[in-house]
Short mmCIF file of N, CA and C in Angstrom, two decimals:
data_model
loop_
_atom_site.label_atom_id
_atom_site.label_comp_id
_atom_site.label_asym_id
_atom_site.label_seq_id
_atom_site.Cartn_x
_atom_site.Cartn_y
_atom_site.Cartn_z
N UNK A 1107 45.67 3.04 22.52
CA UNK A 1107 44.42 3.62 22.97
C UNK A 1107 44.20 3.12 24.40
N UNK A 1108 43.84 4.06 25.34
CA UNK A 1108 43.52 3.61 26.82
C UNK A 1108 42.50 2.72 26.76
N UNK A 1109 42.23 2.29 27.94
CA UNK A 1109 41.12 1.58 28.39
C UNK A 1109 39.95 2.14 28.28
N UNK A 1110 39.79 3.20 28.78
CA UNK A 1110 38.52 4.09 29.16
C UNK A 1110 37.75 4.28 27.72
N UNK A 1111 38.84 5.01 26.83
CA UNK A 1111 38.56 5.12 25.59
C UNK A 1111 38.06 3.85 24.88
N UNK A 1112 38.49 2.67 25.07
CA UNK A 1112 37.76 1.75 24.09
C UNK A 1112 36.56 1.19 25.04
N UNK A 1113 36.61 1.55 26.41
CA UNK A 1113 35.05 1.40 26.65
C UNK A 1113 34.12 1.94 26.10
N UNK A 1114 34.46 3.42 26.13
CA UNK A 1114 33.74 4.53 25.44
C UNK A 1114 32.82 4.53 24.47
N UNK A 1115 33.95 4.04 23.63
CA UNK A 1115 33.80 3.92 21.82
C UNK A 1115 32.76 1.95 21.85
N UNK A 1116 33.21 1.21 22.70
CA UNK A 1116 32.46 0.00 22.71
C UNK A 1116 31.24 0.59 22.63
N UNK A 1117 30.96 1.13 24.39
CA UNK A 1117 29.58 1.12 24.66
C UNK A 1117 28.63 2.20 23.61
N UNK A 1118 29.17 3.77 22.98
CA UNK A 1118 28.60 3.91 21.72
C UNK A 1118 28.42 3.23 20.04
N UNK A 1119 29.22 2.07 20.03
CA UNK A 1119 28.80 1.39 19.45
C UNK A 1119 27.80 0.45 19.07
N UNK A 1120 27.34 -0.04 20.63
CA UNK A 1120 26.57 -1.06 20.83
C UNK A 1120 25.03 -0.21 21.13
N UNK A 1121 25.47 0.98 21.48
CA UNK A 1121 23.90 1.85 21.55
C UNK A 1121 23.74 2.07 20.28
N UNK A 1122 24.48 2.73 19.72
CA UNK A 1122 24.17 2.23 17.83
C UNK A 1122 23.26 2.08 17.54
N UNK A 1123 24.15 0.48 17.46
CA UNK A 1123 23.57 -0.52 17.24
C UNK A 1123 21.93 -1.21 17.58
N UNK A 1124 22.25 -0.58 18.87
CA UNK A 1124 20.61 -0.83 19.58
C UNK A 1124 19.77 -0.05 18.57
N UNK A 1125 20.13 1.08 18.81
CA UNK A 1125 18.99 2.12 18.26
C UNK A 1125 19.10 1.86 16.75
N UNK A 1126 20.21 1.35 15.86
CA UNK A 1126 19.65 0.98 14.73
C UNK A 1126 18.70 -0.63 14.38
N UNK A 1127 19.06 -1.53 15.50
CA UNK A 1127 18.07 -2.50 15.23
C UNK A 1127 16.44 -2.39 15.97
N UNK A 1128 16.61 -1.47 16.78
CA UNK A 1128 15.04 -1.37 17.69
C UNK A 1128 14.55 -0.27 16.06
N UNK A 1129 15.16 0.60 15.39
CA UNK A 1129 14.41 0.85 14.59
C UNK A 1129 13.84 0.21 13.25
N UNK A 1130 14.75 -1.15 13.26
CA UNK A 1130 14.37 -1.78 12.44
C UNK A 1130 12.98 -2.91 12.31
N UNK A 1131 13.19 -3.12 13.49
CA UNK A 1131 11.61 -3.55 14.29
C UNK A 1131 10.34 -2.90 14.12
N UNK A 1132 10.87 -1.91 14.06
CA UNK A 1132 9.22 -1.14 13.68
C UNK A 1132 9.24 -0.12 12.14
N UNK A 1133 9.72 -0.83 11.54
CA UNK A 1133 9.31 -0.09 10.46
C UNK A 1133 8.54 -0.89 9.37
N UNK A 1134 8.09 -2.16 9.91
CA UNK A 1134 7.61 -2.97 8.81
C UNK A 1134 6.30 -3.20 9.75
N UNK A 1135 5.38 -3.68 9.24
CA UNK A 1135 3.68 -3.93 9.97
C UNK A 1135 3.15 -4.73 9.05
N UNK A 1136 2.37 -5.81 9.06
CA UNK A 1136 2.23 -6.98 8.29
C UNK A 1136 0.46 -6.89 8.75
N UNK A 1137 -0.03 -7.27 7.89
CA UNK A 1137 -1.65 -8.22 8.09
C UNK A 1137 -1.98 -8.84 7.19
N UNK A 1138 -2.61 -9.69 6.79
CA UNK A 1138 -2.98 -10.84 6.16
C UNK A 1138 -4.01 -10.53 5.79
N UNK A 1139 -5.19 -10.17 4.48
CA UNK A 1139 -6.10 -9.84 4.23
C UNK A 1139 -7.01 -11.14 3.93
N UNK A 1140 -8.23 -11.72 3.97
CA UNK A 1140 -8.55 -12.77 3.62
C UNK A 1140 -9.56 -12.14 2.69
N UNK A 1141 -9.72 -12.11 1.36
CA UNK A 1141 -10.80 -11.31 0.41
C UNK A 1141 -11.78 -12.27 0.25
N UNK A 1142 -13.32 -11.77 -0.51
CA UNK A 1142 -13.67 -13.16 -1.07
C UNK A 1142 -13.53 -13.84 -1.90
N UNK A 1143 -12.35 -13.37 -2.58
CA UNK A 1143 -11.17 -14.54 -3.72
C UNK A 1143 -10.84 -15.75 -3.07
N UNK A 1144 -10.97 -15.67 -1.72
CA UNK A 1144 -10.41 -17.28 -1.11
C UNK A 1144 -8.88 -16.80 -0.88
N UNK A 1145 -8.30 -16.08 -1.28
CA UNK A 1145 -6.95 -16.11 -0.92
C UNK A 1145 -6.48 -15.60 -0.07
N UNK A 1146 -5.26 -15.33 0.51
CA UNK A 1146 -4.77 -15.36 1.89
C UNK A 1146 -3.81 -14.40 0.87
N UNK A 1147 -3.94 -12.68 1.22
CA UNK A 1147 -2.98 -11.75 0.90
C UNK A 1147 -2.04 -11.24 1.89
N UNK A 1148 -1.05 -11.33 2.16
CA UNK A 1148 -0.29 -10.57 3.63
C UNK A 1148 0.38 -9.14 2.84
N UNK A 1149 -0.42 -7.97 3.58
CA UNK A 1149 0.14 -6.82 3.22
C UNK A 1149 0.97 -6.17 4.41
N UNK A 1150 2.44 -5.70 3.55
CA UNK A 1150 3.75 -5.30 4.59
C UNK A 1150 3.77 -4.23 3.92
N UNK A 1151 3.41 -2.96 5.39
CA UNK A 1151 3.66 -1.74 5.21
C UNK A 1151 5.18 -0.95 5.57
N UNK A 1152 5.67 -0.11 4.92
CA UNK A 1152 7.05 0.53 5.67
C UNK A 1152 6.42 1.55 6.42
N UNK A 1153 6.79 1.26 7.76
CA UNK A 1153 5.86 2.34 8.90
C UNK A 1153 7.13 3.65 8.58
N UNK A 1154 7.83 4.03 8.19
CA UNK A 1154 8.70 4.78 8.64
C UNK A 1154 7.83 6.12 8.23
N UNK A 1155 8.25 7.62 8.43
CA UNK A 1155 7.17 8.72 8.25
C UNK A 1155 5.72 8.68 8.92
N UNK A 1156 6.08 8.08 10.10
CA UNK A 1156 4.50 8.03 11.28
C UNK A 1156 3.37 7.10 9.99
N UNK A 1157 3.87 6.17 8.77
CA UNK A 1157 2.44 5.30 8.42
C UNK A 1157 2.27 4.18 9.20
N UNK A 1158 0.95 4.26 8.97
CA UNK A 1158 0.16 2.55 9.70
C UNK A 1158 -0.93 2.68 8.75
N UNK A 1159 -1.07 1.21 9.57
CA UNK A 1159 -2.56 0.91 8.27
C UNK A 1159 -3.53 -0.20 9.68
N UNK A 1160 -4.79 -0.22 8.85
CA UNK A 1160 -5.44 -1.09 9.49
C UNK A 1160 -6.39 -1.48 8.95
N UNK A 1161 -7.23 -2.58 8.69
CA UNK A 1161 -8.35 -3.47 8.23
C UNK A 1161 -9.53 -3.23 9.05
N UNK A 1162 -10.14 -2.81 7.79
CA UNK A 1162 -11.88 -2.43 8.68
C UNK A 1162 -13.10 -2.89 7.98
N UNK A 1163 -13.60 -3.86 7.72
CA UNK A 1163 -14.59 -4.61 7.07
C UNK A 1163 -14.09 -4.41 5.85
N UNK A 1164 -13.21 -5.71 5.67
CA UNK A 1164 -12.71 -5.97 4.10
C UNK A 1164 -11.69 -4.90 3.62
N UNK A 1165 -11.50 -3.74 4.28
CA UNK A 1165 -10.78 -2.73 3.29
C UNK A 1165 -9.36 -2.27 4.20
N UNK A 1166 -8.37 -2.28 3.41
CA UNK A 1166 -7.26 -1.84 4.30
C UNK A 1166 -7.21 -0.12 4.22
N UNK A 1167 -6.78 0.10 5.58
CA UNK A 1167 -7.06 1.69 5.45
C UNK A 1167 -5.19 2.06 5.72
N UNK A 1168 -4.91 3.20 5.42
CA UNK A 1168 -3.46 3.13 4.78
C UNK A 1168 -3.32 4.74 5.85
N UNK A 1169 -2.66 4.85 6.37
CA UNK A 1169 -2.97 6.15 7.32
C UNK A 1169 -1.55 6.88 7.59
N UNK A 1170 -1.36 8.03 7.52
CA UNK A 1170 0.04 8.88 7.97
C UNK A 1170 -0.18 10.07 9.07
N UNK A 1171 0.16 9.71 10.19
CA UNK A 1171 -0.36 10.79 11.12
C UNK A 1171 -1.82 10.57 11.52
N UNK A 1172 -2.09 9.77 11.33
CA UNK A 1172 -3.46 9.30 12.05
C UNK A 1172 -4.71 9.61 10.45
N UNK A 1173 -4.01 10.56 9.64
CA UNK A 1173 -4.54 11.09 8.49
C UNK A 1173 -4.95 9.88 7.04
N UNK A 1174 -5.99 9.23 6.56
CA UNK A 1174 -6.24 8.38 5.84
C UNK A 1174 -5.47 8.97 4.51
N UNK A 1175 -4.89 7.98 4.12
CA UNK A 1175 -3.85 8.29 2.65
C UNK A 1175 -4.36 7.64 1.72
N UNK A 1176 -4.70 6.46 1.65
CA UNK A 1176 -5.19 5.48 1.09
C UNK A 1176 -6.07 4.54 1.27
N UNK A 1177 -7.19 4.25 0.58
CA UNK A 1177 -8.39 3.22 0.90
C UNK A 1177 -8.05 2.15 -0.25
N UNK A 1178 -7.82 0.76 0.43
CA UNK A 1178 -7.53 -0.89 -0.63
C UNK A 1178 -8.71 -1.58 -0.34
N UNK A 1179 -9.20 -2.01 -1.30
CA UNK A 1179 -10.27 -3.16 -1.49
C UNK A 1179 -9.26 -3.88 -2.13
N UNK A 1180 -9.37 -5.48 -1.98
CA UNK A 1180 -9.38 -6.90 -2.75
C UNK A 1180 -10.63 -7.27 -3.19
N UNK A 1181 -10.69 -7.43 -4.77
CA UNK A 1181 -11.23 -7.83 -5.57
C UNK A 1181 -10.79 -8.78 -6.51
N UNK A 1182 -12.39 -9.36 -7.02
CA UNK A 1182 -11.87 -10.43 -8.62
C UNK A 1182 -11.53 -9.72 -9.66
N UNK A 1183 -10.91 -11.08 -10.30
CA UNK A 1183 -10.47 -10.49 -11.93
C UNK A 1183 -12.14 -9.95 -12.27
N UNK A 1184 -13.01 -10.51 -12.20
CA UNK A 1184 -14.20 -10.37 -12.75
C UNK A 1184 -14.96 -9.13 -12.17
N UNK A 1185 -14.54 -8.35 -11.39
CA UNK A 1185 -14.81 -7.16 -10.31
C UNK A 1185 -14.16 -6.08 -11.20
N UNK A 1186 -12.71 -6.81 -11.46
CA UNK A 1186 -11.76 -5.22 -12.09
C UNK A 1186 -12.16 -5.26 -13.25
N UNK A 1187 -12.46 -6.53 -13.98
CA UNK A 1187 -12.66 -5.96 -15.69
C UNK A 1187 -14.18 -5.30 -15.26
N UNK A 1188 -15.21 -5.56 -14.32
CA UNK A 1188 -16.39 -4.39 -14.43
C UNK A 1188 -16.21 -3.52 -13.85
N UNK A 1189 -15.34 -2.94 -13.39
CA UNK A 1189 -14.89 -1.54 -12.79
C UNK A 1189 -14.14 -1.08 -13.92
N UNK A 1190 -13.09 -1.61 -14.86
CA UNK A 1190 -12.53 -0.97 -15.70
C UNK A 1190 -13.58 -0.56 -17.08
N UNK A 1191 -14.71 -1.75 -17.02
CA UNK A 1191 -15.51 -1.42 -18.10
C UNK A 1191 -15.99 0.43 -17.63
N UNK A 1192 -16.64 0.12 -16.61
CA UNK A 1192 -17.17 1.26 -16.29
C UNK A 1192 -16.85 2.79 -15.75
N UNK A 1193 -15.41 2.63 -16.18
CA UNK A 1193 -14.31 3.93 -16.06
C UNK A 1193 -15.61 4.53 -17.52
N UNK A 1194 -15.39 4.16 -18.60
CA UNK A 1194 -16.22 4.87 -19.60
C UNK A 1194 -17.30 5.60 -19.59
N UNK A 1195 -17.81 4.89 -18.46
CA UNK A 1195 -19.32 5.70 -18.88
C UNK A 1195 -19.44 7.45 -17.80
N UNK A 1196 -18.23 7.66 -17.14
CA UNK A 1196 -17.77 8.70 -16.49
C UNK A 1196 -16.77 10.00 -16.97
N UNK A 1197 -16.90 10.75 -16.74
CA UNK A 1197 -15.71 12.08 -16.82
C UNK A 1197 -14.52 11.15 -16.35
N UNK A 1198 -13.29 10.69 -16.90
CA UNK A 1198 -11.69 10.32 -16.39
C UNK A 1198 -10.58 10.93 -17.12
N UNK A 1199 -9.70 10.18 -16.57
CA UNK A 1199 -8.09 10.82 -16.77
C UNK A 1199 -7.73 9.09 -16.87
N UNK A 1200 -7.03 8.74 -17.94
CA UNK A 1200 -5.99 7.43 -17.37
C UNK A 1200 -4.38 7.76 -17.40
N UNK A 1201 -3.96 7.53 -15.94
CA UNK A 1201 -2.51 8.23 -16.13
C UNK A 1201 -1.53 6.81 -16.81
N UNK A 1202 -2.23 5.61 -16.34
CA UNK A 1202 -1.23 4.51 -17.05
C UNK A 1202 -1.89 2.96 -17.21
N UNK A 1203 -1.88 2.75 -18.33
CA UNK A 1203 -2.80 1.46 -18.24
C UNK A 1203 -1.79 0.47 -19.18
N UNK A 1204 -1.90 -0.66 -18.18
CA UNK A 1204 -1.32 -2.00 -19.15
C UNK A 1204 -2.30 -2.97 -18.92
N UNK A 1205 -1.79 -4.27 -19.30
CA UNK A 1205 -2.95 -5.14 -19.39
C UNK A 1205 -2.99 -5.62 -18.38
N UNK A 1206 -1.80 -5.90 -17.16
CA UNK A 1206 -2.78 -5.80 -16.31
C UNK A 1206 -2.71 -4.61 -14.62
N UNK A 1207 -2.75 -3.73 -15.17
CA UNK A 1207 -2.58 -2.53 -14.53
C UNK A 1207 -3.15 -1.42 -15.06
N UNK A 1208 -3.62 -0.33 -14.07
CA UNK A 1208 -4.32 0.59 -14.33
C UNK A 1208 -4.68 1.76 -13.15
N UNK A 1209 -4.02 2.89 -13.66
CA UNK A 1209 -4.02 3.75 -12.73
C UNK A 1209 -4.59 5.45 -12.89
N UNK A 1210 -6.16 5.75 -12.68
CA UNK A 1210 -6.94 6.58 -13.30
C UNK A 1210 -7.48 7.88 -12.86
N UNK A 1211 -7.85 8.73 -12.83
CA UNK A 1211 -8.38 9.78 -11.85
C UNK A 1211 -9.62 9.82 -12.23
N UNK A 1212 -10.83 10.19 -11.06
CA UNK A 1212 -11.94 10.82 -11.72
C UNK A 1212 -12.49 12.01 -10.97
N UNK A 1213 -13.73 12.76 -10.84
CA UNK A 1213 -14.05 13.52 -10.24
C UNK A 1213 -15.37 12.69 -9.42
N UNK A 1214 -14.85 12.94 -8.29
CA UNK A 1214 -16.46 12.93 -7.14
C UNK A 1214 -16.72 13.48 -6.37
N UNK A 1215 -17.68 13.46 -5.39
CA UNK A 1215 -18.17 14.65 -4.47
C UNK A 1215 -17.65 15.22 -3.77
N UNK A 1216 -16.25 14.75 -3.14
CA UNK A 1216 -15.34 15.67 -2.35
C UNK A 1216 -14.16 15.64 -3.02
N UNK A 1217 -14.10 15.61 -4.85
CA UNK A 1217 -13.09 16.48 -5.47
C UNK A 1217 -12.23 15.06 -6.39
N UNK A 1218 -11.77 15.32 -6.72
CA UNK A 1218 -10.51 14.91 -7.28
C UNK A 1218 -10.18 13.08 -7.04
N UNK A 1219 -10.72 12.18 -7.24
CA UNK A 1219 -10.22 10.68 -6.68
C UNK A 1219 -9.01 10.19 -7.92
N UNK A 1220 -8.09 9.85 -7.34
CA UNK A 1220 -7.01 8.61 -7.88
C UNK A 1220 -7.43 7.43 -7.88
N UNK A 1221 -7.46 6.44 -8.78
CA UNK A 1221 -7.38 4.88 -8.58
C UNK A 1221 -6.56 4.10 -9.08
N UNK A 1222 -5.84 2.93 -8.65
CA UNK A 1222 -4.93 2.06 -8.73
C UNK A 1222 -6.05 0.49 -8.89
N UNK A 1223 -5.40 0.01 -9.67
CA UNK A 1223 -5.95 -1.51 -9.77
C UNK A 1223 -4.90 -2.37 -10.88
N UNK A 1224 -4.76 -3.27 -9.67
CA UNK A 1224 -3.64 -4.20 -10.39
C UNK A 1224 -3.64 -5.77 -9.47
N UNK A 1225 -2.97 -6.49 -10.16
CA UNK A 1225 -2.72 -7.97 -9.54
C UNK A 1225 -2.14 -8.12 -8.31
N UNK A 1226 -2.30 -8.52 -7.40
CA UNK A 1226 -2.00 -8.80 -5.63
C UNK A 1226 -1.70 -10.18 -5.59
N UNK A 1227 -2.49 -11.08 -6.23
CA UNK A 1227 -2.39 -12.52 -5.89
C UNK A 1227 -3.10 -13.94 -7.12
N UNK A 1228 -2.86 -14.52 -7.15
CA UNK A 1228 -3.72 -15.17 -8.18
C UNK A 1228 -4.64 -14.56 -9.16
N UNK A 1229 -5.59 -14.83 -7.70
CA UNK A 1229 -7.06 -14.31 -8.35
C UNK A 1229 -7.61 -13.19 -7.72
N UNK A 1230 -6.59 -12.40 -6.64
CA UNK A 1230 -7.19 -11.15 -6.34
C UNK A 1230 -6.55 -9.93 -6.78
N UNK A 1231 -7.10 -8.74 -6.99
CA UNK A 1231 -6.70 -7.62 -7.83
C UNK A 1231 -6.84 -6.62 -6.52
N UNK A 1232 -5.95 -5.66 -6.39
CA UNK A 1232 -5.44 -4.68 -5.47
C UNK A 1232 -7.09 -3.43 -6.50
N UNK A 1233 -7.61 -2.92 -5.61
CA UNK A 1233 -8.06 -1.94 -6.00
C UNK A 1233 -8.14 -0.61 -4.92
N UNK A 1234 -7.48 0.10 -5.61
CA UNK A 1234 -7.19 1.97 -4.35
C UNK A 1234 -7.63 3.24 -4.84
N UNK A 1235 -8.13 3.31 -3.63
CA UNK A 1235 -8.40 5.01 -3.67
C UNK A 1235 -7.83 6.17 -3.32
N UNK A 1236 -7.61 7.32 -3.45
CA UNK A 1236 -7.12 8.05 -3.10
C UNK A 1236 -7.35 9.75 -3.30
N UNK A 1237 -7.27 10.78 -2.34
CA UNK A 1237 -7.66 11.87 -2.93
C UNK A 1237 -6.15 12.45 -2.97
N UNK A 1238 -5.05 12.03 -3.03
CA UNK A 1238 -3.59 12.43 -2.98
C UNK A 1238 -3.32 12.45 -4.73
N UNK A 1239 -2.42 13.24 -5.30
CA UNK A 1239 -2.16 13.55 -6.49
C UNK A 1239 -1.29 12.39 -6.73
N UNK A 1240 -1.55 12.11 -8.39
CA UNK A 1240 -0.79 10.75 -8.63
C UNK A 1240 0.48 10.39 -7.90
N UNK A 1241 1.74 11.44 -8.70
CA UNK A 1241 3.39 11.32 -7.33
C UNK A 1241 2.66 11.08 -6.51
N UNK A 1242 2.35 11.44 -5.03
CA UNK A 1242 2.16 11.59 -4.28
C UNK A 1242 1.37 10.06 -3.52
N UNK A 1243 0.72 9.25 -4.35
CA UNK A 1243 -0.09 8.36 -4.35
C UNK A 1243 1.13 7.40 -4.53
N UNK A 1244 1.47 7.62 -6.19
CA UNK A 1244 2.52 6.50 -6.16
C UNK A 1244 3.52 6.43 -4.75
N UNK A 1245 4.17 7.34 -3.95
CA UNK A 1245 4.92 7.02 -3.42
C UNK A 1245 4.21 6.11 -2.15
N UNK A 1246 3.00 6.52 -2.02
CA UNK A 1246 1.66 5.43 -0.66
C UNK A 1246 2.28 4.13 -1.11
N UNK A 1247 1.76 4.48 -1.96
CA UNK A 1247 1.89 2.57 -3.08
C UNK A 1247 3.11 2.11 -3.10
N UNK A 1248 4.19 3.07 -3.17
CA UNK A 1248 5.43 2.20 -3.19
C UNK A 1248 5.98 1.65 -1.47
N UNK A 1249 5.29 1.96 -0.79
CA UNK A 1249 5.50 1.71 0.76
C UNK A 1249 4.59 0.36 1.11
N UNK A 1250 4.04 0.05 0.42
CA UNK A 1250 2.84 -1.17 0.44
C UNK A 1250 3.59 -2.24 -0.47
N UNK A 1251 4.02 -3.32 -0.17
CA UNK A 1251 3.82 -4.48 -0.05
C UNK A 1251 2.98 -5.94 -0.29
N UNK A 1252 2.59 -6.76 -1.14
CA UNK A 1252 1.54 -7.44 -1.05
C UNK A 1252 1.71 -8.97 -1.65
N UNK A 1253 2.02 -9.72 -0.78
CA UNK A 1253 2.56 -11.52 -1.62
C UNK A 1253 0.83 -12.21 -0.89
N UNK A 1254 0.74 -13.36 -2.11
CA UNK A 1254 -0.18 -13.99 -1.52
C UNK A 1254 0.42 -14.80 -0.42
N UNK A 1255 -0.02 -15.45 0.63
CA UNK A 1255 0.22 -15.82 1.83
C UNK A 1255 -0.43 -17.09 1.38
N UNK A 1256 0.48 -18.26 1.79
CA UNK A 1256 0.11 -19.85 1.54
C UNK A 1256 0.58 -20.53 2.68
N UNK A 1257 -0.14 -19.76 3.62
CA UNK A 1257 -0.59 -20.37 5.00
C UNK A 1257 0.14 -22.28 5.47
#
């Protein structure tokens, strides 16, 4: 093989390379939620498909195209068992419930809501909203991320 040629083939290698690690840089986005559980949650989003997210008094907002996908509150155990009590006293759907997970639909004023509520950290419980159809939700959720953070 000439010279020229394994410059060639070097220098498209190493652009590659570039362009596969500069994309690896931005496909993850991290923030640290502090709830009033006391705990320190760090949520890691996969930005890839134009998502971001951002924290706006207590609530992480979950966004694709600038478009809101998902609304997260952190809550207590003692928050979700009175939110789960009070799935009952409403019109619902439960698409999947374990003991400690739970994922429900109901109807409200602009149509159709999804909710997710499950364990994040100790003592804080992930609770989400959504007007996206369950698939469609689950896959939000599977792009989200959430370890407690022990600072």
């Amino acid at each position: 093989m000439n010279i020229r040629l394994k410059l060639v083939l070097s220098a498209a290698a190493l652009a590659a390379g570039c362009v596969l690690l500069a994309g690896c840089g931005l496909t993850d986005e991290k923030i640290t939620m502090k709830p009033e559980t006391g705990e320190s949650i760090q949520v890691t989003l996969d930005r890839g498909d134009d998502f971001s997210m951002e924290a706006s008094s207590g609530v992480l907002l979950v966004y694709q195209k600038k478009k809101v996908m998902m609304r997260c509150a952190f809550i207590s155990r003692e928050q979700e068992q009175a939110q789960r009590a009070s799935i009952i006293t409403m019109p619902f759907e439960i698409h999947k419930e374990e003991e400690n997970y739970i994922s429900y639909s109901m109807a409200g004023p602009d149509g159709m809501v999804n909710y997710y509520m499950y364990p994040v950290g100790k003592k804080t419980w992930l609770y989400a909203a959504t007007h996206l159809p369950p698939e469609a939700a689950e896959k939000v959720l599977s792009r989200i991320h959430f370890k407690e953070d022990h600072e």
